[in-house]
Amino acid sequence: MKKLMAVLLTVAMLLSLSAAALADEPMRMCWWGSESSNKIYLGVMDMFVEATGIDVEPEYYSWDDYWTKMNTLAAGHDLPDSLRMDYQYIKSYVEKGLLMDLTPLVESGAIDVSDVPESVLSGGMINGGLYGINAGSNGLCMVTNRKLVEDAGMEVPTNEMTWDEFEQWVLEFHEKTGKFGFDMEGLDFGSFRIIAREHGGELYNADQTAAGFDTQVLVDYFASVKRMHDAGAIQNVAETTVDVGKENYFFSKGEAAAIWTTTDSSTTFAKLLKDNYGLLSYTVYPGAAATKAMYVKPSQFMSIAATSENVDAAVAYINYWTNDEACNLFIAGRRGVPISPKMADIVGASLDDISGNMFAYMSVLNEYSSKLNDPEPTCHGELAKEFENAQASVLFGEATPEAAAESFVAFINNALNN
Amino acid sequence: MNVVIAAKKTTLTAGAKRRLLKNNLAGYAFIAPWLFGLLAFTSIPMLYSLYLSFTKYDALGAPVWTGVQNYVTMFQDATFWQSVGVTFKYVFILVPLRLATALGVAMILATKHRGIGLYRTVYYIPSLLGGSVAIAIIWAQLFGSQGAINGMLSQLLGRTVNFNWVGERSSALYSLILLGCWHFGSSMLIFISGLKQIPQNYYEAALIDGASAPQRFFRITLPMLSPVIFFNLVMGIITAFKSFSESLIITDGGPLNSTMLFALYIYKQGFSYFKMGYACAMSWVLLMIIAVFSIFIFGSSTGWVHYEE
């Protein structure tokens, strides 16, 4: 058995060596993804290879492994030609000089984004250069289970609902049905960003040296969530310790009326609700409409490594993803709404009820959105975790909203200055 | 063991030393490939991590020398101290509990019965499953507020119990300890082979003299098994200090860091927050802690580990 394995491995190694020797420098491309996302990328890749004749060598990993791998490759000056970047990491990559500035390529027309609105591209602008092309736009939304709410004799939230009205709505739904008015799985640091923006702030100040919101805003938010929590109108915080997957969320099981999520995940929820799909009502976060506190965010970026020697191929791939009709019909909005308005129209017309519902919301979202600040600082992930802990300590009754908010703000300021 | 002690105690003549070296040379030649691996893939990375522990390093740029800053930060880091406390509690409850379970099951499975091989395999399976995502989901289902454990308790107590065992701070760590305990398979296998080494005639002689079952266990089984217990204890403590995947997958260190094991905190600092230098410094502290405990156990072993002469 062992011998057989050894022989097989040797043969496999020889084959791969000779294959590498024969081809002339295929374009190296990396992405992260789940199994279903990988199917999309591999499908697009096959179509791209067929359409352009450019040879592609793909590598793909899960989210965590992807960043470990990219960091390792970056350390060895061996990043792939074409790679995906996330909002959370792009800034530190740019500051290390690892990504190529795409501005000259856009100006020369090599990358064709002529019909894309400036605001949609601006996400990839860092320190005056353009380092990533938005692969599709994403946004936050509140989705409500229309059937549950109407059965309770209530009305679904509107875009103009204020925060106080929202709290009352959640409490009332719970009193009438005994179910949860809201699934708190979506209450995280990213959601709080909208609340900070509703009050004219942001998570961080402009030069990212301190918290960008008033401590009182966080105190009020914690206090409100605690009132809903203690009334039993949202699930007990202990239920959120274990990540049980979207399939097992109270919202997915029809036991909570509403949830905050991202537009791309919202279609997952719609499908999980089986016979209730298509019934989901999309609105912006409560209180966000008056101040245009929402934002539209690139789902991910397509970037080119600064060390790439295969720039033309990487550029061709960006163009294919952004502007090719067949490609966009195949992706069908699963990576966010296409950044080219022309493609968005074509795709929107072709979709089923679930995704069509989400696409329709995206234009509403644009109305209530304003510019997003710079990409997050490197310590954002750590702060997001600390936010969860602060919120949990309030809900577990371990800290008052005031104490938790103050120590969290101190934690932010300390982390940003280290 | 005996050979090593003898070699230490006797002073060798020059000729004997040369002969010894010549004998050993062949041995070194045989382990050379392993030795190369140890140096290239273990020792050098270890030394590099020692260097990194004195730097600020985010895994992307070049490390910047900061002296003992990481170690100073550690002492002021509340989460670090919490994770040390959590880890000690975890290790000192889990290791004795797991050893006792493993020994108990081993004693049952060391007897001769029909289909005993099947039972041994079945009881080893949990160790193979480890801390996988499937186990995390099962644990959340079993110990969740609507889980099977609460279902049984409700039946027994006659009233509804909906306590979330994995979600509450007071019990989350114990649910992980229980999971660790469930992974008793490899210690159990070693115990079984240890039990089989004990000559049967000791028990026969004790029976004739009228020794009771507890007497036979405490006077024969335990002393005869002490080298195996010693081995399992050392290995158990080392692996328990390094435990990581269960808390990562099931609770992600929560609620409120009550299951933030030391190794998980290292991982989070290094790979989630990109503070590699800090993570390296913490790894070295972990190494020191494990070393201290190992030395302590080795030191105490002369008092309670009996080797057959």
XYZ file of C-alpha atoms in Angstrom:
727
model
C 0.000 0.000 0.000
C 2.728 2.392 1.059
C 4.753 1.521 -1.991
C 1.808 2.135 -4.254
C 1.245 5.530 -2.662
C 4.886 6.433 -3.144
C 4.778 5.484 -6.798
C 1.568 7.431 -7.350
C 2.952 10.488 -5.626
C 6.131 10.375 -7.677
C 4.162 10.074 -10.909
C 1.915 12.946 -9.886
C 4.927 15.068 -9.072
C 6.616 14.328 -12.396
C 3.417 15.095 -14.281
C 2.969 18.417 -12.556
C 6.609 19.304 -13.156
C 6.369 18.599 -16.868
C 3.074 20.451 -17.098
C 4.654 23.494 -15.516
C 7.617 23.266 -17.843
C 5.457 23.119 -20.971
C 3.152 26.071 -20.402
C 4.536 29.577 -20.698
C 3.859 31.439 -17.470
C 0.114 31.182 -16.841
C -1.483 34.019 -14.898
C -1.596 33.177 -11.188
C -4.904 33.958 -9.564
C -5.958 33.595 -5.920
C -9.213 33.991 -4.059
C -10.939 32.941 -0.878
C -14.304 31.277 -0.842
C -16.683 28.649 0.387
C -17.520 25.721 -1.818
C -20.377 27.576 -3.492
C -18.257 30.684 -4.128
C -15.482 28.553 -5.564
C -17.931 27.202 -8.122
C -18.610 30.769 -9.253
C -14.922 31.685 -9.550
C -13.986 28.462 -11.295
C -16.921 28.869 -13.696
C -15.886 32.431 -14.549
C -12.297 31.281 -14.906
C -13.221 28.597 -17.435
C -15.273 31.081 -19.425
C -12.425 33.601 -19.260
C -9.861 31.078 -20.471
C -12.143 30.122 -23.345
C -12.897 33.709 -24.332
C -9.367 35.112 -24.149
C -7.056 32.131 -24.529
C -5.123 33.318 -21.465
C -3.917 30.475 -19.292
C -4.834 30.716 -15.609
C -3.379 28.925 -12.605
C -5.923 29.192 -9.774
C -5.345 28.780 -6.043
C -8.137 29.123 -3.538
C -8.520 28.875 0.199
C -10.957 29.427 3.012
C -11.046 32.955 4.427
C -8.532 32.371 7.248
C -6.149 30.267 5.195
C -6.277 32.785 2.376
C -4.852 35.583 4.518
C -2.239 33.355 6.072
C -1.185 32.275 2.593
C -1.177 35.809 1.149
C 0.871 37.083 4.081
C 3.389 34.331 3.514
C 3.567 34.986 -0.222
C 3.866 38.725 0.407
C 6.797 38.103 2.731
C 8.476 36.160 -0.110
C 7.650 38.842 -2.749
C 5.661 36.182 -4.541
C 2.060 37.418 -4.544
C -0.087 36.083 -7.418
C -0.744 38.339 -10.411
C -4.447 38.621 -9.777
C -5.741 38.502 -6.227
C -8.797 39.388 -4.195
C -8.645 41.970 -1.441
C -11.039 42.716 1.363
C -11.920 46.082 2.834
C -10.392 45.007 6.118
C -6.916 44.285 4.741
C -6.440 46.335 1.575
C -5.086 49.361 3.388
C -2.285 47.537 5.160
C -1.350 45.817 1.880
C -1.205 49.166 0.100
C 0.889 50.719 2.828
C 3.369 47.857 2.514
C 3.632 48.582 -1.233
C 2.336 45.147 -2.181
C -0.388 46.226 -4.623
C -0.195 47.957 -7.979
C -1.700 51.442 -8.422
C -4.315 50.967 -11.131
C -4.842 54.689 -11.819
C -2.613 54.796 -14.968
C -4.347 51.683 -16.321
C -7.768 53.272 -15.819
C -6.619 56.575 -17.356
C -5.190 54.849 -20.423
C -8.458 52.944 -20.795
C -6.766 49.563 -20.355
C -9.160 48.884 -17.486
C -12.579 49.850 -18.798
C -14.670 51.363 -16.010
C -15.908 54.306 -18.056
C -19.592 53.943 -17.145
C -18.995 53.166 -13.451
C -19.959 55.984 -11.040
C -17.031 57.559 -9.203
C -18.636 56.795 -5.800
C -18.657 53.068 -6.575
C -14.969 53.061 -7.480
C -13.919 55.250 -4.572
C -13.868 52.290 -2.167
C -10.614 51.163 -3.758
C -8.987 54.589 -3.476
C -6.312 54.634 -0.829
C -3.885 57.484 -0.206
C -4.743 58.962 -3.619
C -4.210 55.800 -5.666
C -6.654 53.183 -6.939
C -5.595 49.750 -5.671
C -8.634 47.597 -6.224
C -11.604 47.416 -8.553
C -14.878 46.717 -6.790
C -16.023 43.195 -7.743
C -19.652 43.968 -6.924
C -21.455 46.207 -4.472
C -22.829 45.110 -1.165
C -24.847 46.847 1.479
C -26.476 46.351 4.833
C -30.171 45.812 5.218
C -32.836 44.905 7.685
C -34.967 42.046 6.417
C -38.301 41.321 8.013
C -40.355 38.167 7.827
C -43.484 39.701 6.373
C -45.708 36.709 7.131
C -44.812 36.549 10.831
C -45.429 40.257 11.275
C -48.743 40.320 9.409
C -49.964 37.253 11.302
C -49.315 39.222 14.480
C -51.563 41.987 13.153
C -48.668 44.417 12.850
C -47.030 46.272 9.994
C -43.531 45.709 8.659
C -41.019 48.500 9.367
C -40.680 51.313 6.854
C -37.458 52.961 5.753
C -38.364 56.016 7.825
C -38.706 54.139 11.125
C -36.741 55.805 13.951
C -34.734 53.907 16.552
C -37.294 54.499 19.303
C -40.100 53.272 17.068
C -38.006 50.224 16.260
C -37.495 49.355 19.924
C -41.249 49.695 20.538
C -41.991 47.599 17.473
C -39.700 44.778 18.681
C -41.225 44.837 22.177
C -44.760 44.893 20.811
C -44.136 41.985 18.463
C -42.768 39.952 21.357
C -45.766 40.764 23.567
C -48.205 39.753 20.853
C -46.549 36.551 19.698
C -44.088 35.397 22.371
C -41.505 35.126 19.584
C -38.459 37.327 19.221
C -38.989 40.689 17.561
C -35.400 40.727 16.393
C -32.515 38.270 15.967
C -29.464 39.803 17.644
C -26.974 37.767 15.550
C -26.612 40.866 13.369
C -25.834 43.242 16.240
C -22.116 43.677 15.796
C -19.482 46.361 15.407
C -20.356 46.758 11.709
C -24.007 47.432 12.578
C -23.001 49.898 15.237
C -21.172 51.772 12.520
C -24.554 52.743 11.027
C -25.739 53.940 14.425
C -22.585 56.011 14.853
C -23.181 57.508 11.407
C -26.809 58.280 12.280
C -25.422 60.581 14.960
C -22.954 62.240 12.634
C -20.013 60.097 13.680
C -18.097 57.096 12.380
C -16.322 54.211 14.068
C -13.014 56.075 13.869
C -12.086 59.705 13.409
C -10.715 60.829 10.042
C -7.041 60.066 10.730
C -7.916 56.897 12.663
C -6.311 57.966 15.921
C -9.392 57.775 18.150
C -13.003 56.629 18.287
C -15.145 58.661 15.909
C -18.404 58.639 17.864
C -19.696 60.190 21.040
C -19.562 57.777 24.007
C -23.165 58.676 24.837
C -24.291 57.233 21.476
C -22.853 53.867 22.460
C -24.347 54.123 25.963
C -27.821 54.742 24.517
C -27.420 51.899 22.041
C -26.323 49.423 24.750
C -29.160 50.575 27.013
C -31.734 50.089 24.264
C -30.480 46.619 23.348
C -30.486 45.701 27.038
C -34.114 46.784 27.438
C -35.133 44.549 24.522
C -32.946 41.729 25.844
C -34.247 41.855 29.394
C -37.831 41.938 28.147
C -37.144 38.705 26.267
C -37.903 40.398 22.966
C -34.546 39.295 21.548
C -32.827 36.022 22.343
C -30.719 35.533 25.454
C -27.124 36.563 24.853
C -25.974 33.067 25.895
C -27.593 31.798 22.690
C -25.112 33.753 20.599
C -21.905 32.279 22.073
C -21.754 29.330 19.713
C -21.714 30.056 16.006
C -24.349 27.603 14.841
C -24.478 28.818 11.244
C -27.182 30.778 9.458
C -29.333 27.666 9.089
C -29.908 27.616 12.839
C -30.529 31.297 13.457
C -33.849 32.093 15.094
C -34.689 34.225 12.086
C -34.096 31.331 9.682
C -36.319 29.089 11.778
C -39.158 31.624 11.697
C -38.789 32.382 15.411
C -37.637 35.981 15.070
C -39.321 38.697 13.018
C -36.331 40.633 11.716
C -32.549 40.529 11.360
C -29.792 42.869 10.222
C -27.572 41.426 7.576
C -25.725 42.142 4.349
C -27.535 42.142 1.024
C -25.677 39.071 -0.245
C -26.484 37.059 2.895
C -30.098 38.184 2.789
C -30.804 35.909 -0.160
C -29.517 32.981 1.916
C -32.045 33.799 4.607
C -34.799 34.065 2.042
C -33.984 30.574 0.801
C -33.765 29.155 4.328
C -37.272 30.399 5.054
C -38.569 28.062 2.345
C -42.242 28.859 1.745
C -41.791 32.380 3.098
C -39.285 33.388 0.466
C -40.140 36.374 -1.601
C -42.064 37.610 1.389
C -39.032 39.231 3.007
C -39.363 42.976 3.378
C -36.172 44.991 2.876
C -35.582 48.247 4.711
C -32.623 50.322 5.799
C -31.609 50.267 9.476
C -33.981 52.092 11.805
C -33.020 55.751 12.104
C -30.680 55.665 9.119
C -32.927 57.304 6.539
C -32.999 60.854 7.898
C -29.208 61.158 7.960
C -28.364 58.948 4.966
C -26.305 56.861 7.382
C -26.240 53.729 5.215
C -23.420 52.987 2.809
C -22.696 50.840 -0.206
C -19.542 48.829 0.149
C -17.471 46.815 -2.307
C -18.046 43.130 -1.583
C -14.390 42.571 -2.422
C -11.682 44.055 -4.616
C -9.849 42.733 -7.619
C -6.232 43.794 -7.227
C -2.954 43.228 -9.035
C 0.279 42.499 -7.212
C 2.955 45.185 -7.446
C 5.415 42.443 -8.406
C 3.227 41.021 -11.193
C 4.901 40.342 -14.537
C 1.632 39.358 -16.113
C -0.226 42.654 -15.818
C -1.999 42.436 -19.202
C -3.626 39.143 -18.311
C -4.678 40.420 -14.882
C -6.162 43.532 -16.501
C -8.022 41.396 -19.033
C -9.542 39.439 -16.157
C -10.765 42.601 -14.402
C -12.353 43.792 -17.669
C -13.966 40.420 -18.256
C -15.448 40.309 -14.736
C -16.683 43.907 -14.929
C -18.008 44.268 -18.468
C -18.712 40.893 -20.054
C -22.388 40.125 -20.367
C -22.107 36.320 -20.338
C -19.831 36.496 -17.323
C -22.201 38.738 -15.358
C -25.232 36.648 -16.237
C -23.331 33.616 -14.935
C -22.350 35.356 -11.667
C -25.982 36.526 -11.391
C -25.293 39.025 -8.622
C -23.887 36.419 -6.267
C -20.846 38.660 -5.626
C -22.942 41.771 -5.103
C -24.556 44.077 -7.620
C -22.322 44.601 -10.709
C -20.564 47.971 -10.633
C -21.348 48.686 -14.287
C -24.934 50.062 -14.427
C -25.399 48.435 -17.819
C -24.510 45.004 -16.412
C -26.630 45.613 -13.296
C -29.684 46.215 -15.509
C -29.072 43.130 -17.613
C -28.544 40.927 -14.540
C -31.441 42.462 -12.585
C -33.848 41.631 -15.418
C -32.743 37.996 -15.465
C -33.113 37.134 -11.770
C -35.570 35.068 -9.772
C -37.802 36.609 -7.087
C -35.319 36.232 -4.253
C -32.372 37.981 -5.887
C -34.631 40.397 -7.790
C -36.045 41.518 -4.458
C -32.523 42.223 -3.219
C -31.499 44.025 -6.426
C -34.561 46.267 -6.115
C -33.476 47.170 -2.572
C -30.012 48.193 -3.773
C -31.418 51.215 -5.588
C -33.343 52.190 -2.443
C -30.159 51.760 -0.462
C -28.274 54.113 -2.782
C -30.770 56.838 -1.875
C -30.060 56.524 1.831
C -26.299 56.093 1.552
C -23.405 58.443 1.987
C -19.664 58.105 1.481
C -17.778 55.552 3.517
C -14.600 56.574 5.275
C -11.224 55.035 4.562
C -10.868 51.268 4.848
C -10.624 49.972 8.375
C -7.379 50.106 10.371
C -5.460 46.880 10.958
C -6.787 46.502 14.505
C -10.414 46.523 13.291
C -10.820 42.762 13.764
C -9.621 42.923 17.336
C -11.937 45.873 18.055
C -14.909 44.039 16.539
C -14.266 41.157 18.947
C -13.928 43.539 21.867
C -17.206 45.184 20.871
C -18.945 41.815 21.079
C -17.484 41.315 24.540
C -18.569 44.777 25.679
C -22.096 44.188 24.408
C -22.197 40.734 26.021
C -20.984 42.119 29.349
C -23.907 44.577 29.335
C -26.422 41.881 28.434
C -25.024 39.377 30.954
C -25.536 42.123 33.548
C -21.835 42.290 34.295
C -21.390 45.954 33.391
C -23.656 48.972 33.068
C -24.065 50.464 29.569
C -22.060 53.483 30.769
C -19.143 51.453 32.121
C -19.012 49.118 29.100
C -19.145 52.017 26.638
C -16.441 53.953 28.428
C -14.027 51.055 28.674
C -14.667 50.114 25.044
C -13.934 53.648 23.839
C -10.740 53.609 25.905
C -9.855 50.280 24.313
C -10.332 51.722 20.802
C -8.181 54.754 21.531
C -5.473 52.581 23.000
C -5.505 50.107 20.090
C -5.381 52.847 17.437
C -2.336 54.416 19.019
C -0.264 51.274 19.322
C 16.245 5.078 32.178
C 18.565 2.857 34.205
C 21.296 3.073 31.616
C 21.231 6.847 31.646
C 21.482 7.002 35.408
C 24.346 4.506 35.414
C 26.230 6.487 32.779
C 25.899 9.639 34.812
C 27.128 8.094 37.998
C 30.270 6.302 36.793
C 33.396 8.137 35.694
C 34.660 6.669 32.444
C 38.204 6.112 31.346
C 39.441 7.769 28.140
C 39.413 4.488 26.193
C 35.916 3.646 27.272
C 34.828 7.151 26.230
C 36.244 6.681 22.744
C 34.531 3.303 22.398
C 31.269 4.854 23.531
C 31.595 7.630 20.956
C 32.313 5.129 18.207
C 29.236 3.144 19.155
C 27.152 6.259 19.275
C 28.392 7.490 15.912
C 26.479 4.772 14.089
C 23.421 5.765 16.052
C 23.825 9.406 15.078
C 24.206 8.384 11.446
C 20.910 6.555 11.628
C 19.037 9.452 13.176
C 20.702 12.019 10.896
C 17.640 12.515 8.652
C 15.478 13.105 11.709
C 18.130 15.332 13.221
C 18.183 17.409 10.057
C 14.412 17.783 10.216
C 14.580 18.767 13.860
C 17.134 21.470 13.156
C 15.620 22.798 9.952
C 11.925 22.595 10.744
C 11.784 22.837 14.523
C 14.857 24.381 16.108
C 15.494 27.167 13.640
C 11.846 28.297 13.503
C 11.792 28.116 17.299
C 14.838 30.314 17.623
C 13.405 32.674 15.046
C 10.216 32.918 17.084
C 12.336 33.742 20.128
C 13.815 36.603 18.117
C 10.360 37.665 16.911
C 9.109 37.763 20.483
C 11.322 40.808 20.988
C 9.941 42.588 17.928
C 6.811 44.202 16.597
C 5.915 42.083 13.605
C 2.664 42.024 11.630
C 3.613 39.147 9.284
C 3.647 41.507 6.271
C 6.439 44.002 6.828
C 9.820 43.539 8.428
C 10.027 42.902 12.193
C 10.996 45.945 14.265
C 13.080 45.382 17.404
C 11.202 46.525 20.507
C 13.138 44.784 23.277
C 11.037 43.349 26.076
C 8.010 45.476 25.156
C 5.855 42.433 24.282
C 6.549 40.857 27.668
C 5.717 44.109 29.429
C 2.478 44.439 27.444
C 1.574 40.913 28.446
C 1.703 41.749 32.130
C -0.685 44.654 31.588
C -3.033 42.735 29.302
C -6.135 41.780 31.275
C -7.217 39.219 28.673
C -3.808 37.555 28.923
C -4.221 37.030 32.670
C -7.763 35.856 32.180
C -6.593 33.320 29.614
C -3.882 32.085 32.009
C -6.502 31.597 34.710
C -8.897 29.830 32.332
C -6.134 27.551 31.066
C -4.964 26.510 34.550
C -8.517 25.715 35.569
C -9.005 23.760 32.367
C -5.784 21.754 32.743
C -6.134 20.938 36.433
C -9.705 19.750 36.153
C -9.437 18.061 32.780
C -6.222 16.035 33.190
C -7.142 14.095 36.375
C -10.681 13.606 35.119
C -9.542 12.312 31.757
C -6.927 10.004 33.298
C -9.506 8.547 35.690
C -11.988 8.005 32.856
C -9.341 6.454 30.633
C -8.145 4.146 33.427
C -11.696 3.158 34.351
C -12.630 2.267 30.799
C -9.257 0.590 30.239
C -9.804 -1.690 33.236
C -13.112 -2.815 31.810
C -11.705 -3.257 28.319
C -8.529 -5.080 29.461
C -10.618 -8.103 30.380
C -11.283 -10.868 27.916
C -14.706 -10.740 26.381
C -16.261 -11.560 23.089
C -16.039 -8.592 20.697
C -13.658 -6.633 22.931
C -11.780 -5.329 19.875
C -14.956 -3.692 18.663
C -15.483 -1.924 21.998
C -11.886 -0.678 22.060
C -12.347 0.764 18.595
C -15.655 2.377 19.468
C -14.277 4.071 22.575
C -11.334 5.380 20.592
C -13.505 7.062 17.946
C -14.162 10.280 19.935
C -10.392 10.942 19.981
C -10.321 10.730 16.215
C -13.176 13.199 15.851
C -11.283 15.806 17.890
C -12.494 19.380 17.799
C -14.251 19.365 14.454
C -17.060 21.598 13.322
C -19.476 18.684 13.466
C -18.605 18.156 17.140
C -19.120 21.862 17.806
C -22.616 21.697 16.354
C -23.371 18.511 18.297
C -22.111 20.075 21.518
C -24.160 23.197 20.935
C -27.206 21.010 20.301
C -26.630 18.751 23.308
C -25.830 21.495 25.783
C -27.864 24.337 24.265
C -30.970 25.728 25.906
C -33.238 23.413 23.870
C -30.712 20.572 23.941
C -30.880 16.928 24.905
C -29.189 17.486 28.288
C -31.845 19.981 29.306
C -34.488 17.606 27.969
C -33.257 14.874 30.305
C -32.908 17.251 33.248
C -36.430 18.522 32.682
C -37.728 14.960 32.799
C -35.756 14.155 35.954
C -36.580 17.346 37.828
C -40.130 17.603 36.596
C -39.774 21.231 35.507
C -38.501 22.993 32.397
C -34.768 23.595 32.346
C -33.512 25.909 29.636
C -30.044 26.759 30.829
C -27.573 27.229 27.986
C -24.573 25.196 29.196
C -22.201 26.254 26.430
C -23.461 29.840 26.328
C -23.297 30.896 29.973
C -20.062 32.041 31.592
C -20.481 29.834 34.644
C -20.639 26.578 32.693
C -19.083 27.098 29.241
C -15.596 26.007 30.321
C -16.960 22.878 32.004
C -18.729 21.851 28.836
C -15.347 22.069 27.065
C -13.721 20.077 29.882
C -16.361 17.419 29.389
C -15.557 17.351 25.685
C -11.845 16.980 26.467
C -12.677 14.183 28.866
C -14.597 12.432 26.116
C -11.323 12.287 24.168
C -9.864 9.704 26.515
C -9.127 7.194 23.734
C -5.347 7.405 23.350
C -4.641 7.373 27.114
C -7.028 4.447 27.355
C -5.102 2.422 24.765
C -1.851 3.008 26.628
C -3.473 2.022 29.902
C -4.808 -1.191 28.361
C -1.359 -2.237 27.220
C 0.033 -1.272 30.633
C -2.573 -3.340 32.414
C -1.750 -6.351 30.268
C 1.915 -6.101 31.304
C 1.074 -6.737 34.960
C 1.852 -10.394 35.676
C -1.312 -12.295 36.478
C 0.344 -14.294 39.279
C 0.504 -11.214 41.523
C -3.259 -11.108 41.523
C -3.489 -14.854 42.036
C -1.202 -14.675 45.054
C -3.159 -11.739 46.463
C -6.441 -13.593 45.980
C -5.118 -16.605 47.885
C -4.087 -14.291 50.707
C -7.637 -12.915 50.730
C -7.012 -9.408 49.349
C -10.189 -7.506 48.467
C -10.738 -5.867 45.066
C -9.850 -2.331 46.295
C -6.725 -3.718 47.954
C -5.696 -5.455 44.744
C -6.288 -2.213 42.837
C -4.377 0.077 45.202
C -1.595 -2.358 46.149
C -0.965 -4.043 42.813
C -2.569 -2.299 39.847
C -1.739 1.301 40.689
C 1.937 0.799 41.659
C 2.535 -1.533 38.732
C 0.858 0.939 36.416
C 2.638 4.020 37.769
C 5.143 4.361 34.885
C 2.217 4.374 32.452
C 0.277 6.841 34.621
C 3.391 8.995 34.716
C 3.673 8.977 30.941
C -0.027 9.717 30.428
C 0.086 12.483 33.023
C 2.998 14.278 31.377
C 1.512 13.916 27.901
C -1.929 14.869 29.168
C -0.687 18.042 30.821
C 1.269 19.100 27.766
C -1.616 18.526 25.362
C -4.108 20.145 27.742
C -1.989 23.292 27.965
C -1.865 23.384 24.180
C -5.631 22.770 23.736
C -7.011 25.028 21.125
C -9.395 23.693 18.518
C -12.315 22.914 20.836
C -12.558 26.414 22.200
C -11.882 27.963 18.784
C -14.633 26.063 17.059
C -17.279 25.742 19.763
C -17.178 28.990 21.727
C -14.515 31.096 19.984
C -13.232 32.020 23.442
C -16.592 33.360 24.542
C -18.783 34.119 26.395
C -16.798 37.085 27.703
C -13.460 35.272 27.288
C -14.505 32.613 29.796
C -13.167 29.892 27.490
C -10.232 31.889 26.123
C -7.558 29.212 26.436
C -3.951 30.350 26.257
C -3.255 28.739 22.880
C -6.415 30.249 21.399
C -5.379 33.684 22.602
C -1.973 33.216 20.978
C -3.688 32.240 17.741
C -6.008 35.239 17.875
C -3.185 37.688 18.498
C -1.035 36.183 15.768
C -3.429 35.292 12.997
C -6.534 37.389 13.629
C -4.934 40.590 14.893
C -1.565 40.196 13.118
C 0.503 40.786 16.234
C 2.997 38.039 15.474
C 5.682 39.378 17.778
C 3.286 39.444 20.691
C 2.000 35.966 19.831
C 5.579 34.632 19.753
C 6.287 36.158 23.148
C 3.210 34.457 24.561
C 4.229 31.137 23.006
C 7.498 31.339 24.883
C 5.688 32.015 28.120
C 3.531 28.971 27.424
C 6.672 26.927 26.795
C 8.070 28.071 30.138
C 4.868 27.151 31.955
C 4.814 23.689 30.393
C 8.521 23.231 31.147
C 8.046 24.149 34.807
C 5.216 21.665 35.208
C 7.096 18.916 33.395
C 10.175 19.436 35.562
C 8.012 19.375 38.664
C 6.332 16.123 37.649
C 9.639 14.518 36.662
C 11.129 15.626 39.987
C 8.270 14.166 41.969
C 8.249 10.944 39.976
C 10.942 9.219 42.072
C 8.476 9.337 44.947
C 5.574 7.598 43.253
C 6.659 5.925 40.038
C 7.796 2.350 40.520
C 9.898 0.633 37.908
C 10.189 -3.108 37.995
C 13.767 -4.060 38.668
